[in-house]
Tab-separated table of C-alpha atoms in Angstrom:
chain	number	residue	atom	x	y	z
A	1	UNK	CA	112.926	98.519	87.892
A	2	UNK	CA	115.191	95.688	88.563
A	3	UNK	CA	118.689	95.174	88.514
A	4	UNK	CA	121.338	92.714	86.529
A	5	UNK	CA	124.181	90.328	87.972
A	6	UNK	CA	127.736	90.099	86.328
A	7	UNK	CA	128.897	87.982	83.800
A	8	UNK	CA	132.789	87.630	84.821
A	9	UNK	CA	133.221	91.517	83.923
A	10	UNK	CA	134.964	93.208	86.581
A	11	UNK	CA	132.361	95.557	88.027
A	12	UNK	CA	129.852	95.901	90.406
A	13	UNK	CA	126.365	95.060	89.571
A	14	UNK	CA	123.758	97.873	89.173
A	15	UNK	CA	119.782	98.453	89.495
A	16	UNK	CA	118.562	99.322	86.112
A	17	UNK	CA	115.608	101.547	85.248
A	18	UNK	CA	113.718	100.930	81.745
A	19	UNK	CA	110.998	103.107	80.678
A	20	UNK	CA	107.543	101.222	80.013
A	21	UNK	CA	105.521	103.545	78.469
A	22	UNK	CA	105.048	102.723	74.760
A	23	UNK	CA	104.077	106.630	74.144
A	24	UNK	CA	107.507	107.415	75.446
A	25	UNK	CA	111.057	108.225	72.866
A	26	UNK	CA	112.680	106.061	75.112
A	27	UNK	CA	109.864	103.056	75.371
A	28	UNK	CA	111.859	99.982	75.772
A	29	UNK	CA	115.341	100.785	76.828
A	30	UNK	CA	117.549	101.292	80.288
A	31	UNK	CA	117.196	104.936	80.323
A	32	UNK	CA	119.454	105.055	84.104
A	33	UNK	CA	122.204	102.854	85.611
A	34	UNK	CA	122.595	102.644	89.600
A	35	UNK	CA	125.807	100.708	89.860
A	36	UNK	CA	126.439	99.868	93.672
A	37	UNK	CA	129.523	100.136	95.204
A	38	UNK	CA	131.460	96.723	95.384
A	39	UNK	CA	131.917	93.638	93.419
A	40	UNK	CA	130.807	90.351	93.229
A	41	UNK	CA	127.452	91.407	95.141
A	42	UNK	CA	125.058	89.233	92.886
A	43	UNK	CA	122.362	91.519	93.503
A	44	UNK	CA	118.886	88.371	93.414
A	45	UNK	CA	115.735	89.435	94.759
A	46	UNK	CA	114.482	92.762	96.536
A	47	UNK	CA	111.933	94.713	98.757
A	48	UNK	CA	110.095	97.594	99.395
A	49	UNK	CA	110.700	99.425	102.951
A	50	UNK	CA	106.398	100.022	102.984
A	51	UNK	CA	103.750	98.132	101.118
A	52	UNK	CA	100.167	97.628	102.021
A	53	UNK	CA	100.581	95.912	105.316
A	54	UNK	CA	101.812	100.155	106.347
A	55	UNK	CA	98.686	100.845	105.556
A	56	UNK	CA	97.042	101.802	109.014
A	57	UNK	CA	100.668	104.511	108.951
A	58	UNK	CA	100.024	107.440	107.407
A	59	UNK	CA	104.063	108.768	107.258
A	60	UNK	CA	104.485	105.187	105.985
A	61	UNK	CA	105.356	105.683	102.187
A	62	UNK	CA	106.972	103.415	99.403
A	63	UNK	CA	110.005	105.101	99.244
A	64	UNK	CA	113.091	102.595	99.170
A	65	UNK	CA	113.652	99.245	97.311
A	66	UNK	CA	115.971	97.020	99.474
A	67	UNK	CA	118.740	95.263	97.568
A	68	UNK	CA	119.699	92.377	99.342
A	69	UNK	CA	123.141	90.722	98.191
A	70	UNK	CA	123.248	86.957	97.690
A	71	UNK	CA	126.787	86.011	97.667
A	72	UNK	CA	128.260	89.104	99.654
A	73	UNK	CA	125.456	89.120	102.096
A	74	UNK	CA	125.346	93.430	101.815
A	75	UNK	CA	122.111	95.055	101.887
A	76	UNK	CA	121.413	98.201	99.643
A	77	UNK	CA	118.759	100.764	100.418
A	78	UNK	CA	117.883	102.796	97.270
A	79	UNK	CA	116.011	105.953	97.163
A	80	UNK	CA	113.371	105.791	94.221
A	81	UNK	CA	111.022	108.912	95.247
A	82	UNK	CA	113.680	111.777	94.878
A	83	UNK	CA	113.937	111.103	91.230
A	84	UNK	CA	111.784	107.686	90.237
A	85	UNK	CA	113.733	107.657	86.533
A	86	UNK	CA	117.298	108.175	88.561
A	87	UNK	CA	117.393	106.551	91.815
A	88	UNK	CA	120.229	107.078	93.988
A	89	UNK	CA	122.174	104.950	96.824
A	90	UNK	CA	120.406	106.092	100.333
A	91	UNK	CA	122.165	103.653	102.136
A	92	UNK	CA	124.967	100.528	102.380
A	93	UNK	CA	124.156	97.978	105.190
A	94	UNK	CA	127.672	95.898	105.627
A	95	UNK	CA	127.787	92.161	105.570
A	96	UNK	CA	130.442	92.321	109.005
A	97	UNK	CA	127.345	94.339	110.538
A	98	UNK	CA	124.972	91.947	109.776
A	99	UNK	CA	127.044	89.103	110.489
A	100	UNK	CA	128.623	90.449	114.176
A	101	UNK	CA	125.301	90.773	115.179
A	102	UNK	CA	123.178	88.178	114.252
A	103	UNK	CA	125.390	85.631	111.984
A	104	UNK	CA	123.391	85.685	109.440
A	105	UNK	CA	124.529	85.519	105.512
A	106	UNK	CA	123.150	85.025	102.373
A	107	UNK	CA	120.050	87.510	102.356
A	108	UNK	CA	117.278	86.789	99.824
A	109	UNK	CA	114.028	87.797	100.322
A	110	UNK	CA	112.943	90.802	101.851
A	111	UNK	CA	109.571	92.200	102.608
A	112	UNK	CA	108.334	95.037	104.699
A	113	UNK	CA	106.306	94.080	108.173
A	114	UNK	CA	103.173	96.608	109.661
A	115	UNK	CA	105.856	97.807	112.609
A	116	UNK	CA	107.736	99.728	110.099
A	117	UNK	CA	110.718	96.906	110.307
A	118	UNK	CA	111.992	95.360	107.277
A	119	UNK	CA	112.706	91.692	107.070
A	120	UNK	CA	114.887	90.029	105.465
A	121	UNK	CA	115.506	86.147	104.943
A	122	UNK	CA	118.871	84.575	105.005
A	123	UNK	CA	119.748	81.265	103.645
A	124	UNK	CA	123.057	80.625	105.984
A	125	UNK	CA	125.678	81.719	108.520
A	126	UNK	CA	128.334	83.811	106.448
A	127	UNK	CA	130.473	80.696	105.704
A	128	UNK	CA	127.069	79.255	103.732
A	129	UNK	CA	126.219	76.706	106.116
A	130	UNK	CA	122.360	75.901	106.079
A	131	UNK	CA	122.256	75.251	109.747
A	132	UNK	CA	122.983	79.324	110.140
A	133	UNK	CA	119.970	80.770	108.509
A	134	UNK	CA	117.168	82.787	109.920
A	135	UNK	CA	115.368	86.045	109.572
A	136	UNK	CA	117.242	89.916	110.043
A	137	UNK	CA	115.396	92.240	110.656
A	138	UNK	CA	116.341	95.984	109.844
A	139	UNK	CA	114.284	99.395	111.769
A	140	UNK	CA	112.892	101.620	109.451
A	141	UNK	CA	116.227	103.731	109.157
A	142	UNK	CA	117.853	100.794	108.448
A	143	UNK	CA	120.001	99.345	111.480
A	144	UNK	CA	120.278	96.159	111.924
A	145	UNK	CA	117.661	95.201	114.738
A	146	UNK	CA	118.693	91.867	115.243
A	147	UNK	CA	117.040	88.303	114.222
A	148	UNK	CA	112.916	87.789	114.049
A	149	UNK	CA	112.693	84.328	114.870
A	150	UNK	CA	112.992	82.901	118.724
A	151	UNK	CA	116.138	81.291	119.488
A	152	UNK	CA	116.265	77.571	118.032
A	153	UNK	CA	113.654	78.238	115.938
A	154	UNK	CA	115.634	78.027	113.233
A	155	UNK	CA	115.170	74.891	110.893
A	156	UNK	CA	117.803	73.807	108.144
A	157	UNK	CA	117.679	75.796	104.695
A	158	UNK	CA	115.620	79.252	103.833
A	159	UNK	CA	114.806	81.024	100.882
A	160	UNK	CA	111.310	82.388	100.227
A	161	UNK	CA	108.724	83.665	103.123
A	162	UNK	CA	105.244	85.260	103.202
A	163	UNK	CA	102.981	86.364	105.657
A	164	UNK	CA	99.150	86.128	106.175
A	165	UNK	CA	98.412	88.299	109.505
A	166	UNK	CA	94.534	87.398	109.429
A	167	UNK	CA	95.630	83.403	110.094
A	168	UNK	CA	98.501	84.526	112.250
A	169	UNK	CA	100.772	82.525	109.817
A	170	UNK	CA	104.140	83.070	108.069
A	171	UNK	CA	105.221	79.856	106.504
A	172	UNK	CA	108.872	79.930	104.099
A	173	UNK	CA	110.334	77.491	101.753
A	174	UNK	CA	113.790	75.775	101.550
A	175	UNK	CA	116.435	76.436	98.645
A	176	UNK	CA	119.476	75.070	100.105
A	177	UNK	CA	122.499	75.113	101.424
A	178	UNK	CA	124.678	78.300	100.229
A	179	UNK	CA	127.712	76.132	100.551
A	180	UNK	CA	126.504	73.688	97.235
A	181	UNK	CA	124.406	76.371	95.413
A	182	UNK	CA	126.853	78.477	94.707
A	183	UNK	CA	129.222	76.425	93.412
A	184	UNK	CA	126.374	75.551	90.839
A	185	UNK	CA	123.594	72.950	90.654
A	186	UNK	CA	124.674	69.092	91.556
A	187	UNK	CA	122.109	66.136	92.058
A	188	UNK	CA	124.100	64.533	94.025
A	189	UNK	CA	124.109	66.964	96.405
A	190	UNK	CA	120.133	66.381	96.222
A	191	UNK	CA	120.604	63.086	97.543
A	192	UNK	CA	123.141	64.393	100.174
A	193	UNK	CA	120.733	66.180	101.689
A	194	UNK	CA	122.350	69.756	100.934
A	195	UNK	CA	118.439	70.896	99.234
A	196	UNK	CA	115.467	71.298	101.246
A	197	UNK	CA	111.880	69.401	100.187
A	198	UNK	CA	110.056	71.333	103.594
A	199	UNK	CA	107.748	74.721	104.320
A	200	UNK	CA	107.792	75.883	107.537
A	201	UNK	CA	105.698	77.248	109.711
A	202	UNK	CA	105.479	79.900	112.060
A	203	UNK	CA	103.578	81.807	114.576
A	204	UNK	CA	103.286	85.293	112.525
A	205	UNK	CA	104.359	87.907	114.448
A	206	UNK	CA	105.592	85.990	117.307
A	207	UNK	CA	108.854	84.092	115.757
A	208	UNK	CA	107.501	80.558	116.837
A	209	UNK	CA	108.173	77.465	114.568
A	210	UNK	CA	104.781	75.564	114.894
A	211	UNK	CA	105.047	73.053	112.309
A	212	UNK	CA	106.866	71.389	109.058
A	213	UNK	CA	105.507	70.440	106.065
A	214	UNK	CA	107.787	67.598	103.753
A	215	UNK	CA	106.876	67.924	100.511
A	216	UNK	CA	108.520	64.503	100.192
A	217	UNK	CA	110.100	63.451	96.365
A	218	UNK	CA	107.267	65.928	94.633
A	219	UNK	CA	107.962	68.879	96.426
A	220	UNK	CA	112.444	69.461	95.789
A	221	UNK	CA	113.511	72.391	96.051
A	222	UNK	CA	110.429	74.568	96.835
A	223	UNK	CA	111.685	78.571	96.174
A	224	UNK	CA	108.939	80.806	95.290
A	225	UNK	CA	105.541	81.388	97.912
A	226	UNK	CA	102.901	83.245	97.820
A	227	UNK	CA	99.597	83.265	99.667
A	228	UNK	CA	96.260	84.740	98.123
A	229	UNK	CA	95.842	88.028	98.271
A	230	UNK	CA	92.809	88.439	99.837
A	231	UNK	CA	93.619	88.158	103.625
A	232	UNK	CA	90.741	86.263	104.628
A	233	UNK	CA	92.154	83.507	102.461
A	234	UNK	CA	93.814	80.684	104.460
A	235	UNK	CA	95.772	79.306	100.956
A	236	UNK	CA	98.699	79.453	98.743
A	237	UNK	CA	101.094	77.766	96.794
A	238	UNK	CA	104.825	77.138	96.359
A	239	UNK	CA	106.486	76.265	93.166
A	240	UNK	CA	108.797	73.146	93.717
A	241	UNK	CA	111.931	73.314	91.315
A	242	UNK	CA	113.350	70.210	90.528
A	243	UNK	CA	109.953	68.601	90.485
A	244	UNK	CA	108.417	70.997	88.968
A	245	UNK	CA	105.542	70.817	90.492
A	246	UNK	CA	103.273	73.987	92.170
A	247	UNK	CA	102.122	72.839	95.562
A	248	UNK	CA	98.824	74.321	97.374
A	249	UNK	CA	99.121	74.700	100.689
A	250	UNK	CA	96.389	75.482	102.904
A	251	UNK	CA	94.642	75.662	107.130
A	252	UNK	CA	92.570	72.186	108.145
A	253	UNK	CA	89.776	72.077	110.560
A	254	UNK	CA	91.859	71.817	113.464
A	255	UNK	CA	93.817	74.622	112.412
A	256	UNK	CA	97.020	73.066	110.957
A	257	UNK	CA	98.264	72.795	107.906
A	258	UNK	CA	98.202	70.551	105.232
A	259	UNK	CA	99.809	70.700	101.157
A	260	UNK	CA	98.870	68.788	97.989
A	261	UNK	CA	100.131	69.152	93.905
A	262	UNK	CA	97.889	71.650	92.611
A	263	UNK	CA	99.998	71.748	88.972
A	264	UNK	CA	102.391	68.843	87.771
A	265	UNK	CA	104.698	70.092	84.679
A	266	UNK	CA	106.017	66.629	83.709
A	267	UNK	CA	109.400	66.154	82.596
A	268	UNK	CA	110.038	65.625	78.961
A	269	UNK	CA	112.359	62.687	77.768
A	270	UNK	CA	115.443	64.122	76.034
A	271	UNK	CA	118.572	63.570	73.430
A	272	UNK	CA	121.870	64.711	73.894
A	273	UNK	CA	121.264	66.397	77.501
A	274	UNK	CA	122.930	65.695	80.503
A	275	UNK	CA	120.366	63.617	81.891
A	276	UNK	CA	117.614	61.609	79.827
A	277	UNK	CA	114.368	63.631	81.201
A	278	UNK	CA	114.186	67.267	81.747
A	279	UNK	CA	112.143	68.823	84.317
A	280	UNK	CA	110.472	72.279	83.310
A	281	UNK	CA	112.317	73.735	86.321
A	282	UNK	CA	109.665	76.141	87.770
A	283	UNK	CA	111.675	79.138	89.551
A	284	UNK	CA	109.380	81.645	89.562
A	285	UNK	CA	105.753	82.195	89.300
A	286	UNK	CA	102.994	85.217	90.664
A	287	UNK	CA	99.267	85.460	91.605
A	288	UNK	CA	96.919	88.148	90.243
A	289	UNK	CA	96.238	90.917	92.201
A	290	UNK	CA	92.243	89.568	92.087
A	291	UNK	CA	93.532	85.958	93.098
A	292	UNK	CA	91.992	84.499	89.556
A	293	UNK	CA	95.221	83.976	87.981
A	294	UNK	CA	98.609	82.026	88.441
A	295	UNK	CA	101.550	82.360	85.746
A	296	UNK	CA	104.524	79.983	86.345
A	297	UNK	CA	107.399	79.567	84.068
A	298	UNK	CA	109.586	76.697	83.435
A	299	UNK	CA	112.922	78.013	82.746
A	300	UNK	CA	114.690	74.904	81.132
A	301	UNK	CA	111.662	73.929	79.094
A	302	UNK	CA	110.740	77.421	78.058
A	303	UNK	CA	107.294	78.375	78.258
A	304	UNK	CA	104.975	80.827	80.500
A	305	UNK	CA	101.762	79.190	81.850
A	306	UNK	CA	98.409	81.048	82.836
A	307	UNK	CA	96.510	78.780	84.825
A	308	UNK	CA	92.638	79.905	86.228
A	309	UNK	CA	92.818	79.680	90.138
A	310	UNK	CA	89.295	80.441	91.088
A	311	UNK	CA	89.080	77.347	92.247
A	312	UNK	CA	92.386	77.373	93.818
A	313	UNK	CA	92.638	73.171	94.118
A	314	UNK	CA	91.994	72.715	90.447
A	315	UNK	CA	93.971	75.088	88.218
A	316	UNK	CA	92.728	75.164	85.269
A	317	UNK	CA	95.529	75.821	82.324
A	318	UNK	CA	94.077	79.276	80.110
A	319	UNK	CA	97.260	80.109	78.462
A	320	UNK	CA	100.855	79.400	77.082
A	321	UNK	CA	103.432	80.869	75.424
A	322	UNK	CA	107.482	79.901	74.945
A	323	UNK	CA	109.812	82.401	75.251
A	324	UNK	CA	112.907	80.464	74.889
A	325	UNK	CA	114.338	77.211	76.574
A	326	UNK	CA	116.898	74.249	76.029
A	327	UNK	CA	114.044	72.759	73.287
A	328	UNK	CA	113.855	75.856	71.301
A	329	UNK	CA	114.264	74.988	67.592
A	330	UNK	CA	118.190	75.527	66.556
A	331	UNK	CA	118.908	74.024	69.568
A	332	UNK	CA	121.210	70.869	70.137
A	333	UNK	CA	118.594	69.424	72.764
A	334	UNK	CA	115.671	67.779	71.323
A	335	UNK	CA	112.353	66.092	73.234
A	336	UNK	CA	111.136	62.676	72.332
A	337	UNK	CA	107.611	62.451	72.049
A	338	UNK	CA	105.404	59.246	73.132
A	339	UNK	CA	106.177	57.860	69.491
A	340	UNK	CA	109.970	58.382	69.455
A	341	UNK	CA	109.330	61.335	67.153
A	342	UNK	CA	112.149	64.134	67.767
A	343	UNK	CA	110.478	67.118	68.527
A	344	UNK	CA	111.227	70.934	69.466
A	345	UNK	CA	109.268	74.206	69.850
A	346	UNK	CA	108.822	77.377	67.981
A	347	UNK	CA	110.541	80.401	69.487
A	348	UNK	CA	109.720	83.727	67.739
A	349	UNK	CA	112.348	86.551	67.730
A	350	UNK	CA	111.452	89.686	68.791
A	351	UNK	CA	112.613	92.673	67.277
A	352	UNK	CA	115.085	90.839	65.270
A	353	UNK	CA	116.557	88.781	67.922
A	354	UNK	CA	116.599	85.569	68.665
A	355	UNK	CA	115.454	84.661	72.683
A	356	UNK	CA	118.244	83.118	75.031
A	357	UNK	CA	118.004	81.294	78.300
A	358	UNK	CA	114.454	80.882	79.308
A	359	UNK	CA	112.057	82.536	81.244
A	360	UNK	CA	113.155	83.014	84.834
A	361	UNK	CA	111.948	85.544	86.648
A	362	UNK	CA	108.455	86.993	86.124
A	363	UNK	CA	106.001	89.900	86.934
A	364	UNK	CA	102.962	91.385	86.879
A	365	UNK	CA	101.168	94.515	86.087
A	366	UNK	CA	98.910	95.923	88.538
A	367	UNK	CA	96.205	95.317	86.372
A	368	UNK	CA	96.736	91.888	84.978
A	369	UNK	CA	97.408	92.790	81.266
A	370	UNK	CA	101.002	92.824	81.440
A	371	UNK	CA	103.948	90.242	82.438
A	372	UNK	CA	107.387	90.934	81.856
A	373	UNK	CA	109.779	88.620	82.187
A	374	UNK	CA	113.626	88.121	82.503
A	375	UNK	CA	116.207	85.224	81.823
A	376	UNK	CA	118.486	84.578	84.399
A	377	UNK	CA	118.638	82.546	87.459
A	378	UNK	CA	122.010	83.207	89.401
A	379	UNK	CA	125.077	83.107	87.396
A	380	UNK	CA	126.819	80.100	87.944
A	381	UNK	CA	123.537	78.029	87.442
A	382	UNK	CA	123.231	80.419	83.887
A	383	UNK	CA	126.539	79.736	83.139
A	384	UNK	CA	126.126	75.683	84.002
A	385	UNK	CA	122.933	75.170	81.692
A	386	UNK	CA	123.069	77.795	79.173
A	387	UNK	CA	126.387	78.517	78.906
A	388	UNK	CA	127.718	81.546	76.535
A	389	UNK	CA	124.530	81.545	74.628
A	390	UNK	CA	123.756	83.351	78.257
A	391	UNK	CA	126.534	84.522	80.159
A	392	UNK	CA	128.567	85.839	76.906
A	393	UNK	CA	125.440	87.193	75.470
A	394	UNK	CA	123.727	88.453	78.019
A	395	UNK	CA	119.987	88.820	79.051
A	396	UNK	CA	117.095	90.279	77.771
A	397	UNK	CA	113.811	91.393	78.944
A	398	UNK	CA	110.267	90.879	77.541
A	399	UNK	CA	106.761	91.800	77.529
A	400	UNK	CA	103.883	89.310	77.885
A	401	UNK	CA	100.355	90.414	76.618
A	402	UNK	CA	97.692	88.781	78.881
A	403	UNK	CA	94.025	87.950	77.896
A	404	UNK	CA	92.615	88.749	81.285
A	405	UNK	CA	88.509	87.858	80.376
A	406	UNK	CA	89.085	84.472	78.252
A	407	UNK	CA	92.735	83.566	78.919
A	408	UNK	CA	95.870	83.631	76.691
A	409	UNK	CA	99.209	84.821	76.460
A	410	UNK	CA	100.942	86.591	73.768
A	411	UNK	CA	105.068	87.830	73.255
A	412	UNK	CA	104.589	92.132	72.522
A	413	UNK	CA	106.733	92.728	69.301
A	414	UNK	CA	107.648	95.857	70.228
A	415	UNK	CA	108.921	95.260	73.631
A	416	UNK	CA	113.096	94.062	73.643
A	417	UNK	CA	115.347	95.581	76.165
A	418	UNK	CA	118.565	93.848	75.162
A	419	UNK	CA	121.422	93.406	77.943
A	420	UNK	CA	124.068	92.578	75.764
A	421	UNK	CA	124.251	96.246	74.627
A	422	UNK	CA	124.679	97.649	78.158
A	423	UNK	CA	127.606	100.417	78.537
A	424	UNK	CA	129.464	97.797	81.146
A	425	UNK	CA	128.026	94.703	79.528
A	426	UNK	CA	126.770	92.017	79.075
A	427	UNK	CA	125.010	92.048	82.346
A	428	UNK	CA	122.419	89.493	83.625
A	429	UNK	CA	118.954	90.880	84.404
A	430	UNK	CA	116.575	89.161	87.514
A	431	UNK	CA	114.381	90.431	89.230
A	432	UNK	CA	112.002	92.936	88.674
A	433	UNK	CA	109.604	95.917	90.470
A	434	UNK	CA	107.214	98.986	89.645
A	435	UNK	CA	107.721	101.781	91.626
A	436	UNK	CA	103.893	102.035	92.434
A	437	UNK	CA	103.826	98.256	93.655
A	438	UNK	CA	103.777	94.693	92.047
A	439	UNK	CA	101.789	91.794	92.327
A	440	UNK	CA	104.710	90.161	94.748
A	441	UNK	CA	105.955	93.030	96.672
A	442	UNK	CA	102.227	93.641	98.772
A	443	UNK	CA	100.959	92.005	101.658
A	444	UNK	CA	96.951	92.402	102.576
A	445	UNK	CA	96.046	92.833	106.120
């Protein structure tokens, strides 16, 4: 499941279901539409209301996917268990709610905690300042609770979060400001100071910022983190955007914590672009369920990476594959090799089509052999660097064959759902989750 962002059509957005069985008449294509009930939501990321950190709670069940909205601030509780190929609308958590009572806007990430809560992160105060952002917290019927943090524990900038109980830790990244993001992406507002570089660090449960990490000029715009899944793990990484870099982050002796580049995509130097390098931009990227594997993408550049984390300081890269990008061949953009030779990659179509955008957001099968993959970012910034080859076209969605025992990654043929066909279309598809859990939606205790 997962659910698609508008394209300057004039209805709300929706949380699509496509049917992944290849044994199925339907294999491949939306087979139900959820559309919620207002506008100009831009439906991002989501949640479960119960993953493995319930499970000590046996009424505890993985019942509801929690649709936070980025630009409205709304959260959406669907029901997927009444009817898993036809969910329905449980419940509509308003942004003046959320707001009155805690001032929080701009909800992104959301994740379910052991109590039963659910919480959510939000990147500013309702006007999209970064100085108002902090954690909600909903109860498990869904009323807002209030906010998780302590009082002035609240740094500048929020975006991603995860927690590792075990070490006592939750640490998040920084995005940045609501205010500049949504008006699209500007460098200068990089050197403004309007985009965070930091992780922070906090007492897990307790609410208590304990330390900052700067990532300094390698680490802009950290979004995605993730710790290992095995609990007993004190490591992870976060994938730094505009530097494209993925950062390990890990516990010292004396029980702080320290970072370091674990994976540096370098930029590639460009014709007739707006700047003359291009970094990969790395906006999304997800760890194995057995903690061997990272896959990243870089979503300008336009290729998937499978890197071997076993030794999680030295990743070692296993596979690649491009599935679409500003260096595509047919494309105006071309990269300049070491030699001055103009140079661009081979995209394959799939099913007869050609691939748009590049691969943005990412996940993986509960047994490592398949990643799917969508194309858009957030609207404006799809609409500011691919233009109508996106936004007029629409996205698409893809299946990734993995070589789990020797490495390698390889587009399915068979696998196309294509977003410019929808009924209300074309829509833009993000984010997506299985039912039964995902690689990103489960927490180990």
């Amino acid at each position: 499941m997962y659910y698609c962002a508008g394209t300057g059509i004039n209805k709300p957005d929706y949380l699509a279901t496509v049917d992944l069985d290849p044994n199925s008449p339907t294999y491949s294509q939306v087979i139900h539409r959820l559309p919620v009930t207002h506008i100009g939501d831009e439906l991002h990321h989501s949640g479960w209301n119960s993953c493995s950190s319930c499970h000590g709670d046996p009424s505890a069940e993985r019942r509801f996917l929690i649709l936070p909205s980025l630009l409205s601030g709304r959260v959406y509780v669907v029901d997927t268990a009444t009817d898993p190929r036809a969910p329905s609308l449980h419940k509509v958590v308003q942004a003046e709610d959320i707001a009155e009572k805690t001032g929080l806007g701009f909800p992104h990430t959301s994740h379910c905690l052991a109590s039963g809560d659910i919480m959510i992160s939000c990147l500013g105060d309702k006007e999209g300042n970064a100085a108002g952002n902090g954690f909600l917290l909903l109860d498990s019927e869904f009323n807002v609770k209030g906010r998780w943090e302590k009082p002035g524990h609240s740094p500048l900038f929020g975006y991603d979060f995860w927690y590792q109980p075990r070490h006592k830790t939750m640490i998040s990244s920084t995005w940045g400001a609501p205010a500049a993001f949504r008006t699209g992406f500007n460098l200068q507002h990089v050197q403004d100071g309007l985009y965070g570089r930091h992780l922070h660090v906090y007492d897990w449960p307790g609410g208590e910022l304990k330390q900052t990490l700067d990532l300094g000029d390698t680490g802009l715009l950290p979004l995605e983190v993730r710790f290992l899944h095995d609990p007993s793990k004190d490591t992870g990484y976060v994938g730094c955007a505009l530097t494209s870099n993925m950062v390990r982050f890990f516990k010292t002796a004396d029980g702080s914590w320290s970072h370091e580049v674990a994976i540096d995509v370098k930029p590639l130097k460009v014709r007739n672009w707006i700047l003359p390098e291009m970094p990969g931009l790395i906006t999304d990227f997800v760890i194995s369920l057995d903690d061997r594997y990272l896959y990243l993408v870089n979503w300008l550049h336009g290729d998937i990476r499978q890197y071997n984390i076993e030794d999680p300081a030295k990743p070692v890269l296993a596979g690649q594959v491009w599935v679409g990008g500003l260096l595509q061949k047919g494309s105006d953009v071309v990269y300049v090799t070491d030699d001055g030779q103009e140079e661009q990659y081979n995209v394959p179509q799939v099913k007869g089509h050609r691939l748009r955008g590049g691969p943005q957001m990412i996940q993986l099968s509960l047994d490592g052999k398949r990643i799917y993959v969508t194309n858009s970012l957030f609207s404006r910034w799809d609409e500011q660097f691919y233009g109508d080859d996106l936004v007029k076209k629409g996205s698409h969605m893809l299946q990734i064959d993995v070589d789990t025992e020797k490495g390698g990654l390889a587009i399915n043929p068979n696998f196309f759902v294509d977003f410019s066909k929808e009924p209300d279309g074309p829509a833009l598809a993000h984010e997506m989750r299985y039912p039964g859990g995902d690689c990103t939606s489960d927490i180990w205790i």
